[in-house]
């Protein structure tokens, strides 16, 4: 297989095929393959590209279903194209091309060339599930190839065993693997070792049988084979199968390759693997420590990678074993780097220094300090480095030397704050209070007490807690929430004693900063019912903070309040009143969330069902479960809902809807996912969000879980309310919340559960798949006829008028659909007049033959909705009807 063909067959995202690239230079296998790639890369939208790919898969399925292809070359070409389609299309998975597995197995068995066999093996590796019934058919093929005289065929079979190990294959190949460990070809010996290592994951007994032969290969003449043997010995050590003679072989291999380390990069790579092997042992042998120190003294700048491995080994050596080593000699190889201004040199120096016990170089306990004052000052300068890694390493080193240094530095930052002080304070807290949850929580409270929204701080705290153990994270969340909730509870007690009229909504009470509020809100949802802070107290605190927050944060807080209500037996009247009061003056999106809260708190069983239906405890998954539930089962009217001035979209009867919910666009796999973290979203939203928090153009991006792409779809993570504030305002989620529409004679369309799952990217705000502003796609209205809209607009100049309505364009379009006339639509992304919805009205009952063209544009300068409209008509009746219909909104 040529290099270009291999790229076509294995690359997840192929480089764009320019229209100027001729077929001969494209790497395509045939003119049909070339035409397919050109069609995909020149598609006007990802959806159109997916259509091309799906059509090609269907055509290949039909072709392969016929009784045999003309040549094996045609079969190979079909498999390569299927491989390309499955990796390039977001809507295709491995199972969608599994129909070609019989042909792939046959090609691996009877391919006339190594290229054809390789394609068959590669297709089986990528597409065939571990428990597929055709896997047994490959056993004979593998056995035949392993016993072949051709090194290439043996290597193909070994590659398949490395990438797709299977326990059923072991009995048929283990004897041959024993022989191949001594094969004349170094390539075969190396691949055999990795095949044994892979098969050991499904059949550990294979290691016991081959342990002695594996140990002999650690001093192989070929360094690549020796490195593979060391990696396999690490697996032997984990299973307790490495005896004394095998360890002796490893020590002799260390001495052997150390002799040529200065001249041979390959030998240095083997030494690094040997050092990693010893670093994983419970105790490093003294003779290995002595040899490592001797090798460290002989290293040069060209051997920096080996130096770092040697220092990493010393991290696992007790300082008592190094006490006899002169401290100056221990740091001599890296001291020249401390005065360098190169970030790479600084990072390398700190990485090595962090592996050495501070008692051996920082002075104290009868030992002199190794570094002079200028060198120590250069280390301290790392605290203000713009490089995050250098700053983090400096903090960890100083924390080991003297923790009080960090406390002093933190106090200086609090006294004289600057732009980058907050992230640095949190880094100091992570290093100085890594084992003390209460100290870390207090440091977060202190650092985040300032005004404004700091996105980096939110992201750092949530990411740090996500990486900790459950016990530590729960302790931190308890320590973070307790002072906030206790302050609110004590305020309520004082207010009750003084009378409601004396309350000033929190004036004089220390309130949470916006940054701290966002952090606490996200964690309150994630750890609801798992920490000793009563959910009813957290609910009361959030209700109090509602009126102090921006609309985007209010949305996230209301979602968390709905989640916390599931943990409470009842919700206090004070909380209900607070939400009802907020609803009176809020934007439409926040009003809808308030209505959801007031509806659901009286439906305990429904609320618990929503909570249990979420894929995880994270806020995005709870939101997805909430919207999915209400899309399928509209909530019944309650007293709270009846008393509301506006009805929630979620409780509208499906029969009252005059349009279908819009299907979420299917993203292509090559789409760049540009999601933001909580803080970035909040900062952007708070600086320019609308009053209802609903103008963000989020996009639900369903991810393919193809085996071919080897991607991880695990997005069930802790996400901040900032992300949720943006995501909850996205039109796709609103469309799901509106529930299934009912067409005459058709069943309701059910929203896809996958679009509401954890795999959804909730904040892909700049998704290229939303060509139209959200909410304006009217799937039930016919499109405008293919005519010149600009010419029609110019022709209808006899009667015209314009105006402004408080409705958005999507609502104005619904009003126009209520008029008793024919209506057709051209969407905002279509020329001319891009950015506007074009609506053609004609044939009123009292004015047959009249036509009117209406242009609707959302007013971007108005925070709480609003739409500019213009109308031209060849008669007055339609103009009056349009003015009347839009004035009613």
Coordinates of C-alpha atoms in Angstrom, one line a residue, residues 441-442 445 476-490 510 516 533 541:
X441 CA -12.1 26.1 50.5
X442 CA -11.1 29.1 52.6
X445 CA -13.4 32.1 49.3
X476 CA -14.3 21.0 49.8
X477 CA -17.9 21.5 48.6
X478 CA -19.2 21.3 52.1
X479 CA -16.6 23.9 53.3
X480 CA -17.5 26.2 50.3
X481 CA -21.3 26.1 50.8
X482 CA -21.5 26.2 54.6
X483 CA -20.5 29.8 55.2
X484 CA -22.7 31.0 52.3
X485 CA -25.7 29.1 53.5
X486 CA -25.1 30.0 57.2
X487 CA -24.9 33.7 56.4
X488 CA -28.2 33.5 54.6
X489 CA -29.8 31.6 57.4
X490 CA -28.7 34.0 60.0
X510 CA -21.9 40.1 53.0
X516 CA -18.1 32.6 44.0
X533 CA -25.4 20.9 53.8
X541 CA -29.8 30.9 49.7

